[in-house]
XYZ file of C-alpha atoms in Angstrom:
125
model
C 13.044 -14.307 18.653
C 10.424 -12.292 20.175
C 6.650 -13.398 19.174
C 6.264 -10.187 17.443
C 9.392 -10.303 15.882
C 9.102 -13.577 14.404
C 5.430 -12.604 13.966
C 6.343 -9.641 12.109
C 9.320 -11.905 9.815
C 5.733 -13.352 8.642
C 4.147 -10.670 7.771
C 7.505 -9.665 5.891
C 6.949 -13.015 3.851
C 4.090 -13.130 3.134
C 2.555 -8.847 2.265
C 3.873 -8.619 -1.115
C 1.470 -11.840 -1.917
C -0.977 -10.426 -0.264
C -1.040 -6.768 -1.156
C -2.632 -5.548 -3.613
C -5.275 -8.012 -4.266
C -6.062 -9.088 -8.332
C -9.290 -7.693 -8.651
C -8.173 -3.528 -8.026
C -4.828 -4.529 -10.904
C -6.532 -5.179 -13.416
C -9.075 -2.887 -12.906
C -8.770 -0.323 -15.668
C -10.219 2.368 -13.857
C -7.720 2.540 -11.485
C -4.998 1.586 -13.273
C -5.645 4.306 -15.152
C -5.571 7.006 -12.036
C -1.951 5.289 -10.640
C -0.749 6.546 -14.587
C -2.615 9.794 -14.066
C -0.715 10.811 -10.604
C -4.410 10.593 -8.859
C -3.631 7.626 -6.588
C -0.496 6.283 -5.090
C 0.775 4.159 -2.409
C 1.051 5.481 1.467
C 3.605 4.001 4.095
C 0.595 2.521 5.675
C 0.118 -0.087 3.390
C -3.564 2.029 1.450
C -4.123 3.891 -1.702
C -4.298 7.562 -1.042
C -5.674 10.055 -3.047
C -3.591 12.154 -4.323
C -5.396 16.158 -4.232
C -9.397 16.686 -4.224
C -10.702 13.334 -5.693
C -14.233 13.650 -7.889
C -16.758 10.941 -6.064
C -15.811 8.432 -8.710
C -12.321 7.930 -7.653
C -13.384 8.165 -4.175
C -15.682 4.927 -4.770
C -12.637 3.442 -6.627
C -9.670 4.008 -3.399
C -12.609 3.463 -0.752
C -13.331 -0.247 -2.611
C -9.444 -1.409 -3.332
C -8.554 -0.261 1.175
C -11.630 -2.358 1.398
C -9.824 -4.940 -0.003
C -6.564 -4.548 1.449
C -7.504 -4.818 4.853
C -9.631 -7.829 4.191
C -6.395 -9.227 2.366
C -4.203 -7.622 5.989
C -6.738 -9.157 7.784
C -6.534 -12.631 6.481
C -2.563 -12.804 6.392
C -1.811 -11.423 9.396
C -0.352 -13.718 11.498
C -0.316 -15.075 15.513
C 0.824 -12.579 17.286
C 1.188 -9.563 14.560
C -2.072 -7.222 14.209
C -3.410 -5.622 10.953
C -1.745 -2.299 11.094
C 2.528 -3.939 11.372
C 0.806 -6.403 8.299
C -0.341 -3.269 6.830
C 2.553 -0.955 7.006
C 5.307 -3.841 5.735
C 2.896 -3.792 2.864
C 2.520 -0.190 2.463
C 7.228 -0.161 2.889
C 6.930 -3.160 0.091
C 4.517 -1.778 -2.355
C 6.438 1.294 -2.075
C 9.488 0.392 -2.871
C 7.698 -1.758 -5.947
C 6.585 1.621 -7.459
C 7.941 2.746 -10.774
C 9.709 5.910 -12.077
C 6.429 7.943 -12.587
C 4.027 6.187 -9.455
C 2.767 8.619 -6.880
C 3.383 6.878 -3.180
C 3.761 9.497 0.359
C 6.920 9.989 2.301
C 7.319 9.482 5.452
C 6.366 12.586 6.440
C 3.660 12.764 4.217
C 4.595 14.633 1.213
C 3.535 13.276 -1.718
C 6.703 11.854 -4.225
C 6.853 10.799 -8.087
C 9.114 7.732 -8.210
C 11.890 8.162 -9.889
C 14.654 6.361 -11.018
C 15.910 6.244 -6.905
C 14.284 4.253 -5.044
C 11.780 5.263 -2.802
C 12.131 7.474 0.460
C 10.679 4.990 3.043
C 10.341 4.683 6.356
C 13.652 3.900 8.352
C 11.224 1.133 9.744
C 11.089 -1.017 6.552
C 13.654 -3.281 6.098
């Protein structure tokens, strides 16, 4: 098994653990924005803004993404890049969306999750 493949396997295992910092999960503004479809999960592992943002929403998303990058930096295994770890996390975060939540499809369009599985990048395991 190559070093990169081994690192990616480790990233797949660890990604759900560090994907969404606890602070973001408990933030009522984040929960509200998610419920209203103002934000959604992106394939790159970061939170995206759906539509025209307010300054408060832009700040909220920026803060969450800073926390995510820090978590991805800590979680990146030897041989895996932060981007690889973030991508794997993005795959997992999109898979864990629930009906009504937004996510970005591989073609870049924003989708609303239904009861069906979300559209994910074919590289997602």
